XYZ file of C-alpha atoms in Angstrom:
684
model
C 33.302 14.590 24.955
C 30.803 16.227 22.600
C 28.578 18.831 24.266
C 25.788 19.236 21.700
C 24.733 17.265 18.614
C 22.094 17.546 15.914
C 20.126 14.403 15.037
C 19.450 14.338 11.292
C 16.552 11.906 11.557
C 13.103 11.365 13.017
C 10.911 8.773 14.738
C 12.058 6.093 17.120
C 15.765 6.264 16.213
C 15.855 9.998 16.994
C 14.253 9.308 20.387
C 16.666 6.425 20.965
C 19.689 8.695 20.369
C 18.227 11.517 22.481
C 17.798 9.280 25.522
C 21.425 8.152 25.488
C 22.528 11.774 25.078
C 20.446 12.794 28.097
C 22.118 10.118 30.201
C 25.550 11.331 29.047
C 24.758 15.019 29.549
C 24.911 15.847 25.824
C 22.448 18.446 24.504
C 20.412 17.512 21.435
C 18.792 19.359 18.536
C 15.993 17.564 16.683
C 15.151 18.476 13.110
C 11.598 18.122 11.874
C 9.364 18.543 8.858
C 5.947 20.128 8.551
C 4.321 16.709 8.945
C 6.306 16.019 12.132
C 5.464 19.277 13.913
C 3.706 17.381 16.741
C 5.978 14.345 16.842
C 7.471 12.870 19.996
C 11.097 13.220 18.932
C 11.003 17.029 18.892
C 9.400 17.079 22.343
C 12.142 14.836 23.735
C 15.035 16.941 22.393
C 16.493 20.024 24.093
C 16.048 22.162 20.962
C 14.356 21.793 17.602
C 15.000 23.042 14.070
C 12.344 23.249 11.348
C 13.551 22.064 7.930
C 10.602 22.379 5.529
C 7.757 20.450 3.913
C 6.734 16.881 4.631
C 8.371 15.422 1.531
C 11.810 14.015 2.497
C 13.615 16.016 -0.202
C 12.221 19.182 1.418
C 13.383 18.214 4.891
C 15.250 15.088 5.983
C 17.138 14.807 2.672
C 17.907 18.546 2.435
C 21.649 18.434 3.188
C 22.287 22.179 3.236
C 19.324 22.865 5.538
C 20.481 20.247 8.028
C 24.049 21.545 8.152
C 22.828 25.134 8.469
C 20.582 24.080 11.376
C 23.541 22.407 13.107
C 25.684 25.519 12.754
C 22.877 27.885 13.790
C 22.285 25.874 16.973
C 26.046 25.697 17.631
C 26.263 21.910 17.470
C 29.589 20.091 17.324
C 28.397 16.978 15.513
C 25.650 15.394 13.436
C 24.224 11.922 14.094
C 22.481 10.597 10.957
C 20.595 7.702 12.593
C 19.648 5.201 9.870
C 17.936 5.726 6.539
C 17.748 9.145 4.865
C 21.337 10.524 4.666
C 23.036 8.009 6.976
C 24.965 6.322 4.134
C 25.318 9.305 1.843
C 29.055 10.043 1.320
C 28.346 13.514 -0.066
C 26.489 14.459 3.125
C 29.224 13.005 5.349
C 31.802 15.038 3.418
C 29.691 18.221 3.630
C 29.393 17.778 7.410
C 33.165 17.392 7.758
C 33.877 20.328 5.419
C 31.631 22.568 7.525
C 33.741 21.891 10.614
C 31.284 19.441 12.225
C 31.861 15.838 13.262
C 29.941 13.201 11.332
C 29.031 10.438 13.784
C 29.891 7.601 11.463
C 32.699 6.522 9.141
C 34.563 8.926 6.811
C 32.906 9.841 3.517
C 35.536 7.917 1.539
C 34.740 4.717 3.455
C 30.997 5.171 2.926
C 31.658 5.649 -0.804
C 33.688 2.440 -0.972
C 31.477 0.207 1.149
C 28.106 1.828 0.428
C 28.379 0.924 -3.249
C 27.745 -2.801 -3.470
C 29.878 -3.411 -6.545
C 32.867 -1.518 -5.153
C 32.421 -3.259 -1.803
C 32.328 -6.721 -3.416
C 35.504 -6.034 -5.359
C 37.170 -4.757 -2.181
C 36.265 -7.770 -0.018
C 37.270 -10.258 -2.709
C 40.819 -8.901 -2.511
C 40.732 -9.670 1.224
C 39.816 -13.301 0.597
C 36.240 -12.923 1.841
C 33.818 -15.071 -0.216
C 31.209 -13.300 -2.360
C 28.130 -14.710 -4.097
C 28.592 -15.649 -7.792
C 27.354 -12.966 -10.177
C 28.298 -10.190 -12.584
C 31.073 -7.964 -11.254
C 30.177 -4.726 -13.037
C 27.265 -2.326 -12.761
C 24.396 -2.651 -15.201
C 22.303 0.264 -16.414
C 20.145 -1.047 -19.307
C 17.787 -3.925 -19.980
C 19.832 -4.962 -23.038
C 22.916 -5.460 -20.864
C 20.869 -7.288 -18.241
C 19.350 -9.718 -20.772
C 22.756 -10.761 -22.101
C 24.299 -11.130 -18.640
C 21.282 -13.073 -17.320
C 21.788 -15.773 -19.934
C 25.379 -16.160 -18.743
C 24.543 -16.264 -14.999
C 21.411 -18.406 -15.409
C 18.027 -18.253 -13.713
C 16.814 -17.731 -11.047
C 18.768 -14.559 -10.354
C 18.516 -11.467 -8.181
C 18.701 -7.782 -9.075
C 20.119 -5.381 -6.482
C 20.544 -1.601 -6.817
C 24.239 -0.649 -6.756
C 23.425 1.818 -3.965
C 20.706 0.535 -1.683
C 19.594 -0.378 1.783
C 16.604 -1.773 3.633
C 15.828 -4.261 0.862
C 14.573 -1.571 -1.507
C 14.738 -2.250 -5.222
C 15.578 -5.953 -4.884
C 13.851 -8.238 -7.387
C 14.058 -12.013 -7.896
C 13.669 -13.113 -11.510
C 12.578 -16.692 -12.180
C 12.827 -16.635 -15.985
C 13.541 -14.395 -18.981
C 9.859 -13.504 -19.446
C 9.896 -11.571 -16.157
C 13.247 -9.848 -16.612
C 12.114 -6.605 -18.278
C 9.439 -5.758 -15.687
C 11.867 -6.637 -12.861
C 14.575 -4.365 -14.288
C 12.120 -1.472 -14.659
C 10.792 -1.922 -11.115
C 14.302 -2.214 -9.655
C 15.500 0.918 -11.442
C 12.376 2.958 -10.628
C 12.570 2.193 -6.920
C 16.353 2.703 -6.765
C 16.150 6.017 -8.615
C 13.619 7.392 -6.139
C 15.237 6.021 -2.984
C 18.931 6.429 -3.782
C 19.237 8.842 -6.700
C 20.720 6.321 -9.148
C 19.367 3.427 -11.197
C 22.451 1.261 -11.749
C 22.160 -2.276 -10.458
C 23.972 -5.566 -10.424
C 22.921 -9.177 -10.914
C 23.851 -12.292 -9.002
C 22.803 -15.885 -8.710
C 19.756 -16.402 -6.499
C 20.244 -19.008 -3.772
C 17.110 -20.558 -2.301
C 16.507 -20.965 1.443
C 19.366 -18.886 2.811
C 19.856 -17.446 6.268
C 20.748 -13.787 6.717
C 23.522 -13.353 9.297
C 25.186 -10.057 10.174
C 28.134 -9.107 12.379
C 28.177 -5.922 14.465
C 31.576 -4.176 14.430
C 33.016 -1.176 16.275
C 36.176 0.660 15.230
C 37.857 3.661 16.831
C 40.191 6.253 15.290
C 43.312 4.354 16.368
C 42.953 1.107 14.428
C 41.197 -0.871 17.156
C 38.359 -3.043 15.817
C 36.086 -5.451 17.678
C 32.911 -7.350 16.852
C 29.866 -8.020 19.022
C 28.777 -11.376 17.639
C 26.056 -12.018 15.099
C 22.419 -11.184 14.557
C 20.046 -13.477 12.668
C 17.810 -11.452 10.325
C 16.302 -14.195 8.157
C 12.636 -13.395 8.818
C 11.863 -10.922 6.058
C 8.984 -9.730 3.895
C 9.596 -7.843 0.667
C 13.340 -8.295 1.395
C 13.045 -6.233 4.564
C 13.651 -7.601 8.049
C 10.837 -7.799 10.590
C 12.282 -10.125 13.274
C 15.899 -10.246 14.410
C 17.686 -12.111 17.167
C 21.068 -12.749 18.711
C 22.669 -15.198 18.852
C 21.654 -17.262 15.814
C 20.573 -20.878 16.122
C 22.626 -21.605 12.967
C 25.960 -20.165 14.167
C 28.309 -22.112 16.432
C 31.448 -20.757 18.078
C 33.701 -21.762 15.172
C 31.534 -20.094 12.528
C 31.052 -17.023 14.742
C 34.821 -16.646 15.080
C 35.343 -16.982 11.292
C 32.622 -14.460 10.395
C 33.730 -12.071 13.150
C 37.374 -12.217 12.060
C 36.386 -11.483 8.427
C 34.151 -8.573 9.466
C 36.921 -7.041 11.587
C 39.477 -7.525 8.808
C 37.166 -5.746 6.360
C 36.638 -2.823 8.748
C 40.348 -2.566 9.528
C 41.494 -2.665 5.896
C 38.830 -0.139 4.842
C 39.918 2.336 7.522
C 36.482 2.078 9.109
C 35.478 4.165 12.130
C 32.458 4.057 14.426
C 29.680 1.405 14.372
C 28.912 -0.701 11.311
C 27.476 -4.037 10.277
C 28.874 -6.624 7.871
C 26.130 -8.774 6.377
C 26.504 -12.341 5.122
C 24.191 -14.935 3.650
C 24.548 -18.482 4.957
C 23.698 -21.521 2.842
C 22.888 -24.203 5.400
C 22.819 -26.922 2.755
C 26.620 -26.946 2.590
C 27.654 -24.496 5.335
C 29.032 -21.928 2.890
C 28.577 -18.211 3.476
C 29.065 -15.119 1.321
C 29.560 -11.408 1.877
C 26.372 -9.489 1.079
C 27.051 -5.857 2.001
C 28.275 -3.581 4.749
C 25.904 -1.088 6.335
C 27.970 1.938 7.310
C 25.636 3.095 10.074
C 23.716 2.000 13.143
C 21.262 -0.794 12.321
C 17.535 -0.831 13.117
C 18.071 -4.101 14.979
C 20.927 -2.886 17.212
C 18.882 -3.260 20.461
C 19.182 -7.076 20.464
C 22.970 -6.737 20.544
C 22.740 -4.145 23.311
C 20.552 -6.365 25.482
C 22.770 -9.437 25.118
C 26.162 -7.715 25.427
C 25.039 -5.090 27.980
C 26.485 -2.216 25.938
C 24.993 1.032 24.621
C 26.000 1.240 20.957
C 24.927 4.877 20.653
C 27.121 5.780 23.603
C 30.045 3.976 21.975
C 29.348 5.854 18.728
C 29.454 9.165 20.567
C 32.648 8.297 22.433
C 34.418 7.214 19.230
C 33.242 10.387 17.468
C 34.631 12.399 20.404
C 38.065 10.881 19.777
C 38.115 8.349 22.599
C 39.752 4.942 22.262
C 37.799 1.733 22.642
C 38.199 0.517 26.213
C 36.880 -2.985 25.577
C 38.756 -5.714 23.720
C 37.582 -8.801 21.920
C 38.491 -11.062 24.827
C 36.276 -8.923 27.093
C 33.150 -9.417 24.962
C 30.850 -11.819 26.815
C 27.394 -12.799 25.630
C 24.612 -12.895 28.211
C 21.391 -14.718 27.287
C 19.287 -14.255 24.165
C 17.336 -11.340 22.654
C 14.682 -11.186 19.930
C 13.230 -8.064 18.290
C 9.940 -7.581 16.418
C 9.443 -4.532 14.219
C 5.982 -2.981 14.503
C 5.030 -1.510 11.129
C 1.996 0.248 9.656
C 1.218 -2.375 7.033
C -1.399 -4.980 6.151
C -0.046 -8.571 6.174
C -3.266 -9.832 4.527
C -2.579 -7.619 1.493
C 1.049 -8.505 0.850
C 2.253 -6.075 3.534
C 1.052 -2.958 1.746
C 1.796 0.225 3.741
C -1.092 1.726 5.713
C -1.647 5.341 6.733
C -3.916 7.042 9.251
C -4.176 8.334 12.787
C -3.506 6.157 15.822
C -6.621 6.452 17.967
C -5.600 4.110 20.802
C -2.138 3.053 21.900
C -1.176 0.973 24.920
C 1.720 -1.236 25.983
C 2.377 -3.287 29.089
C 5.344 -3.307 31.453
C 6.698 -6.809 30.919
C 9.868 -7.953 32.650
C 12.915 -8.119 30.321
C 11.112 -6.269 27.509
C 12.287 -3.027 25.900
C 10.113 -0.909 23.597
C 11.644 1.688 21.275
C 8.686 3.692 19.998
C 7.909 7.045 18.415
C 4.113 6.907 18.565
C 1.243 7.708 20.897
C -2.513 8.113 20.605
C -2.984 10.951 18.143
C 0.130 10.237 16.070
C -0.468 10.388 12.320
C 1.228 7.946 9.968
C 1.706 9.494 6.521
C 2.890 8.286 3.134
C 6.112 10.289 3.291
C 8.163 8.127 5.640
C 8.999 4.536 6.463
C 6.251 2.333 7.888
C 8.263 1.448 11.029
C 6.397 2.590 14.168
C 8.194 0.826 17.007
C 10.416 -2.054 18.012
C 9.616 -4.524 20.791
C 12.586 -6.470 22.140
C 12.488 -9.403 24.549
C 15.448 -10.790 26.515
C 15.838 -14.065 28.383
C 18.442 -16.402 29.831
C 17.482 -18.802 27.022
C 15.903 -18.382 23.607
C 12.683 -19.880 24.957
C 12.582 -17.286 27.742
C 13.250 -14.425 25.314
C 10.490 -15.587 22.969
C 8.011 -15.896 25.829
C 8.777 -12.384 27.104
C 8.380 -10.935 23.612
C 5.173 -12.896 22.981
C 3.622 -11.613 26.204
C 4.568 -8.041 25.295
C 2.970 -8.391 21.845
C -0.158 -9.982 23.348
C -0.541 -6.797 25.387
C 0.516 -4.387 22.615
C -2.568 -2.556 21.383
C -2.913 -0.109 18.472
C -6.168 1.130 16.960
C -6.876 3.505 14.103
C -4.849 1.712 11.456
C -3.765 -1.799 10.533
C -0.368 -2.983 11.787
C 1.654 -6.204 11.729
C 1.611 -6.683 15.532
C -0.293 -9.958 15.426
C 1.524 -11.190 12.341
C 4.976 -10.943 13.943
C 3.539 -12.588 17.054
C 2.278 -15.453 14.894
C 5.757 -15.866 13.383
C 7.338 -16.020 16.848
C 4.883 -18.740 17.878
C 5.172 -20.882 14.753
C 6.615 -24.334 15.581
C 9.342 -23.977 12.926
C 10.451 -20.615 14.326
C 10.486 -22.008 17.849
C 12.633 -24.890 16.546
C 15.051 -22.385 14.969
C 14.398 -23.658 11.424
C 14.665 -20.285 9.680
C 15.329 -18.949 6.189
C 14.536 -15.854 4.148
C 11.683 -17.905 2.614
C 10.082 -18.543 6.015
C 7.013 -16.358 5.507
C 6.243 -17.697 2.028
C 6.587 -21.259 3.310
C 4.475 -20.977 6.449
C 1.995 -18.121 5.895
C -0.687 -17.273 3.376
C -2.485 -13.916 3.186
C -0.977 -12.984 6.531
C -2.245 -16.094 8.345
C -0.377 -19.136 9.583
C -1.079 -22.189 7.426
C -1.094 -24.456 10.498
C -4.239 -24.474 12.665
C -3.716 -22.999 16.150
C -3.574 -25.309 19.204
C -6.964 -26.002 20.769
C -5.778 -24.653 24.124
C -5.073 -21.219 22.589
C -8.599 -21.100 21.159
C -9.986 -22.069 24.579
C -8.033 -19.227 26.193
C -9.377 -16.769 23.604
C -12.965 -17.997 24.063
C -12.630 -17.688 27.842
C -11.221 -14.147 27.587
C -13.976 -12.813 25.328
C -16.726 -14.558 27.280
C -15.561 -13.112 30.589
C -15.414 -9.635 29.036
C -18.844 -10.026 27.436
C -20.336 -11.385 30.658
C -18.873 -8.533 32.680
C -20.099 -5.895 30.218
C -23.597 -7.383 30.398
C -23.351 -7.402 34.189
C -22.317 -3.726 34.246
C -25.274 -2.801 32.047
C -27.567 -4.815 34.319
C -26.180 -3.067 37.415
C -26.692 0.365 35.845
C -30.398 -0.428 35.329
C -31.038 -1.566 38.915
C -32.592 1.773 40.000
C -35.322 1.226 37.406
C -36.250 -2.268 38.619
C -39.626 -2.851 40.258
C -39.624 -2.535 44.044
C -42.367 -5.166 44.466
C -42.488 -8.865 43.755
C -39.983 -11.624 44.333
C -36.310 -10.735 44.612
C -34.151 -11.721 41.652
C -31.953 -14.697 42.467
C -28.205 -14.225 42.085
C -26.629 -16.916 39.912
C -23.160 -18.333 40.437
C -22.847 -20.126 37.090
C -23.526 -19.082 33.496
C -23.548 -20.925 30.186
C -22.526 -19.479 26.799
C -21.817 -20.703 23.278
C -18.851 -19.076 21.527
C -18.393 -19.223 17.757
C -15.591 -18.002 15.504
C -14.828 -19.123 11.941
C -15.516 -22.878 11.931
C -14.824 -23.276 15.644
C -17.431 -23.197 18.394
C -17.155 -23.864 22.097
C -19.557 -24.540 24.951
C -18.422 -22.538 27.993
C -19.650 -22.713 31.571
C -18.529 -19.952 33.930
C -18.622 -20.896 37.623
C -18.061 -18.092 40.103
C -15.752 -19.204 42.926
C -16.100 -17.943 46.526
C -12.745 -16.134 46.231
C -13.267 -12.681 44.632
C -12.337 -12.415 40.925
C -11.833 -16.167 40.734
C -13.639 -18.445 38.272
C -13.702 -22.046 37.226
C -14.390 -22.285 33.504
C -15.355 -25.428 31.628
C -14.552 -25.239 27.898
C -15.682 -28.293 25.958
C -14.987 -30.496 28.952
C -11.603 -28.908 29.812
C -11.366 -27.237 33.226
C -9.470 -23.970 33.719
C -8.931 -21.927 36.872
C -9.119 -18.201 36.113
C -8.260 -15.092 38.100
C -9.465 -11.817 36.563
C -8.524 -8.192 37.245
C -11.003 -5.534 38.300
C -12.938 -5.087 35.072
C -13.212 -1.636 33.510
C -15.716 -1.094 30.714
C -13.413 0.944 28.454
C -10.334 -1.316 28.488
C -9.217 -3.050 25.282
C -6.600 -5.272 26.911
C -7.098 -8.094 29.377
C -4.679 -9.760 31.781
C -5.799 -13.139 33.084
C -4.210 -15.745 35.340
C -5.043 -19.071 33.697
C -4.024 -22.132 35.712
C -1.450 -20.017 37.539
C 0.152 -18.389 34.466
C -0.300 -14.795 33.290
C -1.773 -14.377 29.805
C -2.478 -11.147 27.904
C -5.065 -10.484 25.187
C -6.030 -7.410 23.192
C -9.544 -6.920 21.825
C -12.086 -4.794 19.970
C -15.823 -4.915 20.653
C -18.987 -4.796 18.577
C -22.191 -5.837 20.336
C -21.917 -9.583 21.014
C -18.940 -9.927 18.639
C -15.438 -9.478 20.022
C -12.238 -9.466 17.956
C -9.435 -10.981 20.024
C -5.717 -11.595 19.468
C -3.488 -14.046 21.330
C -0.031 -15.292 20.276
C -0.682 -14.005 16.774
C -3.959 -15.884 16.355
C -6.892 -13.552 15.680
C -10.582 -14.363 15.665
C -13.916 -12.562 15.695
C -15.858 -14.522 18.303
C -19.589 -14.299 18.791
C -20.915 -14.987 22.305
C -24.447 -16.369 22.660
C -26.699 -17.347 25.543
C -28.306 -20.823 25.286
C -31.551 -19.291 23.945
C -29.702 -17.115 21.415
C -27.755 -20.163 20.251
C -30.992 -22.077 19.620
C -32.216 -19.240 17.405
C -28.848 -18.603 15.750
C -29.384 -21.149 12.983
C -32.621 -19.429 11.930
C -31.030 -15.999 11.581
C -30.314 -14.653 8.052
C -26.693 -14.768 6.947
C -24.853 -11.612 5.822
C -25.170 -11.032 2.086
C -22.117 -11.666 -0.037
C -21.432 -8.715 -2.346
C -19.615 -9.562 -5.590
C -16.488 -7.565 -6.379
C -16.705 -4.277 -8.236
C -15.603 -4.149 -11.848
C -13.006 -1.556 -10.907
C -9.457 -1.524 -9.573
C -9.247 0.651 -6.469
C -6.164 2.188 -4.937
C -5.241 0.213 -1.766
C -3.261 3.035 -0.125
C -2.336 6.695 -0.503
C 0.657 7.308 -2.733
C 1.796 8.252 -6.216
C 1.291 6.329 -9.462
C 4.648 5.193 -10.836
C 3.780 3.107 -13.895
C 0.723 1.814 -15.764
C 1.448 -1.733 -16.901
C -1.543 -2.197 -19.256
C -3.372 -0.415 -22.075
C -7.053 0.208 -22.802
C -8.642 -2.839 -24.458
C -5.953 -5.214 -23.217
C -6.972 -8.665 -21.943
C -6.080 -9.117 -18.262
C -6.433 -11.904 -15.712
C -7.194 -12.097 -12.024
C -4.033 -11.468 -9.977
C -2.188 -9.722 -12.813
C -0.297 -6.558 -11.792
C -1.860 -3.507 -13.456
C -0.457 -0.410 -11.710
C 2.522 0.340 -9.459
C 2.132 2.802 -6.573
C 4.900 4.430 -4.558
C 4.167 4.927 -0.855
C 6.514 5.294 2.117
C 9.525 4.977 -0.220
C 8.255 1.544 -1.326
C 6.895 0.602 -4.729
C 3.875 -1.746 -4.608
C 1.795 -3.320 -7.340
C -2.000 -3.340 -7.599
C -3.458 -6.514 -9.107
C -6.660 -7.158 -11.036
C -9.550 -8.628 -8.998
C -10.937 -10.590 -11.967
C -10.531 -11.715 -15.580
C -11.651 -9.299 -18.286
C -10.681 -6.317 -20.436
C -9.261 -2.899 -19.558
C -12.164 -0.535 -20.239
C -10.739 2.776 -18.979
C -7.564 3.978 -17.238
C -8.305 6.886 -14.891
C -4.789 7.771 -13.742
C -1.378 8.556 -15.174
C 2.223 8.284 -13.906
C 3.115 10.928 -11.346
C -0.475 11.394 -10.189
C -1.199 11.436 -6.442
C -3.890 8.966 -5.377
C -5.781 8.175 -2.177
C -7.133 4.961 -0.706
C -10.279 3.911 -2.588
C -9.641 5.969 -5.732
C -10.687 4.136 -8.907
C -7.516 3.537 -10.905
C -8.897 1.378 -13.718
C -12.361 0.344 -14.867
C -12.793 -3.229 -16.073
C -15.187 -5.112 -18.286
C -15.384 -8.475 -16.564
C -15.985 -11.674 -18.507
C -18.798 -13.040 -16.380
C -20.542 -12.246 -13.122
C -19.067 -14.649 -10.529
C -21.369 -17.013 -8.679
C -21.810 -16.694 -4.921
C -19.646 -19.776 -4.500
C -16.879 -18.227 -6.599
C -17.158 -14.977 -4.679
C -16.743 -16.880 -1.413
C -13.649 -18.644 -2.724
C -11.964 -15.674 -4.354
C -13.043 -12.733 -2.284
C -13.909 -14.139 1.135
């Protein structure tokens, strides 16, 4: 068995690997960059090795520095985690040449399967179906235009070397081809060091199914069932589960047999994942790619099959044989994972940076949290937006979803915007609950980060009750603190046992009556004629999370406060609710409304990053929603759109320039000043 390894990665995957190593008695060395000098992963490891600056090429992509650190600290092996150098054949070869063990497949296998075109050609020879498309790599727009006419639209562009959905573009017609090719090549060049790509037919409403495989050094290969990864934004997964509602035993056996055959014929070793797309319209499926590394979503497989994939990786890398066979693989229950990312769902999932000022989770039965953050952690532009993973297990899919939902209800982050409530909303959408999934799920059911369906009335009642109880208690605490200043003469103040409030949020408003029961911390609450029995905890003024027993069931909420307005989240539904006494409610309609400010005639940078391309010229006519500038942040390329119709008056930036949130990129000359009604419609 290995005695000491270096982990060539950061964040939650580094911590995940370290914890298995601790259990197995293996010493660990964590590498880190200047920006990660206070990160959790270097505190968890036995030793640490500084690599260089915050930019990945100065640290986590610096092959020679990583290998030198491993040799200096007398490590026997290098675990690449995922991302960065995990699928880089040159790095795997350098590790082996330096006398270290690369915890993954051989460099030659990574080279074959990591290149999508080579991999497709290889699997076709094995009789594994591949999606129709062009078989050779493409490097110029001229080539792409000719091939596109042959394949037909819509089509998809994929970098020849890629991962994590980066560089993928869907092209609906020939008019959009040039910009898609440029964007695909730009993103691929920065993320993978090459700009060649391939083109294939785009199939609408597919499901993304992947098979986890394990192979030792002696030709033994097994699979651990499938994972469903269809819920994606920007071609990157955010919710995964196992098993899939679309895969029966027959299909699972066919996909698993093909995945194992591919691994066996390729001479694969260690853990890997074979990805397929499934067309439910006719039941056909096609090979997509093979990821020659540990996957982000591996915890769902671990929870259902009761295996530690990192431990199995380490044992295989140590030269041990697999001790489990396909007939021994038994599935136990269901598991669902939600990725917590620093991004804004309301703004097309643009990455967000900043410091985490509050961070809290709850201990929920059957829930696992893989996290690399704490209060005080800083999220920068240099790395991926993934902060944590929350995984729920249950005997049934319904149980797993409920466990995960409760954990997300109680998951609280402040200081920057995250997708916590968005993924919770996806989990609680009726179509998701029914298992009706596809890679188009988010576009079909969500708009600007919000569910298109209205939430159930009961959920809104629960939210109104939660904020009203908090508001009432905060008022009570203030009242109690002022008791020493009350007059000592006159009639004693009568203690009330019932209280009435009006609660308003968006277009919803509720009449609530709180009735204090004789039992401590017990209330009867009437919400628009519906009766609820509530048990509260001991209230604490500073808490931002609330656990209530409502009609005998535990419910969690997380909140933020501002005077009589409380922002609350529950099952992915978010509202800012105002709480008013009966007198305040009478006067509410006479209070002035907040002024609506028309949009600026400028295009501001939505996030820190670097300008990649300017898509317009001075004097050019542009229209609201048109992409004007592309920005690279967290290894992702995003586009900034125009807020209005008009002309480009001045361009303030150039490609390669670093920009911060709020910087003015372009000044516009708008056609007309929008009316207040138009401002309400367009800008909210």
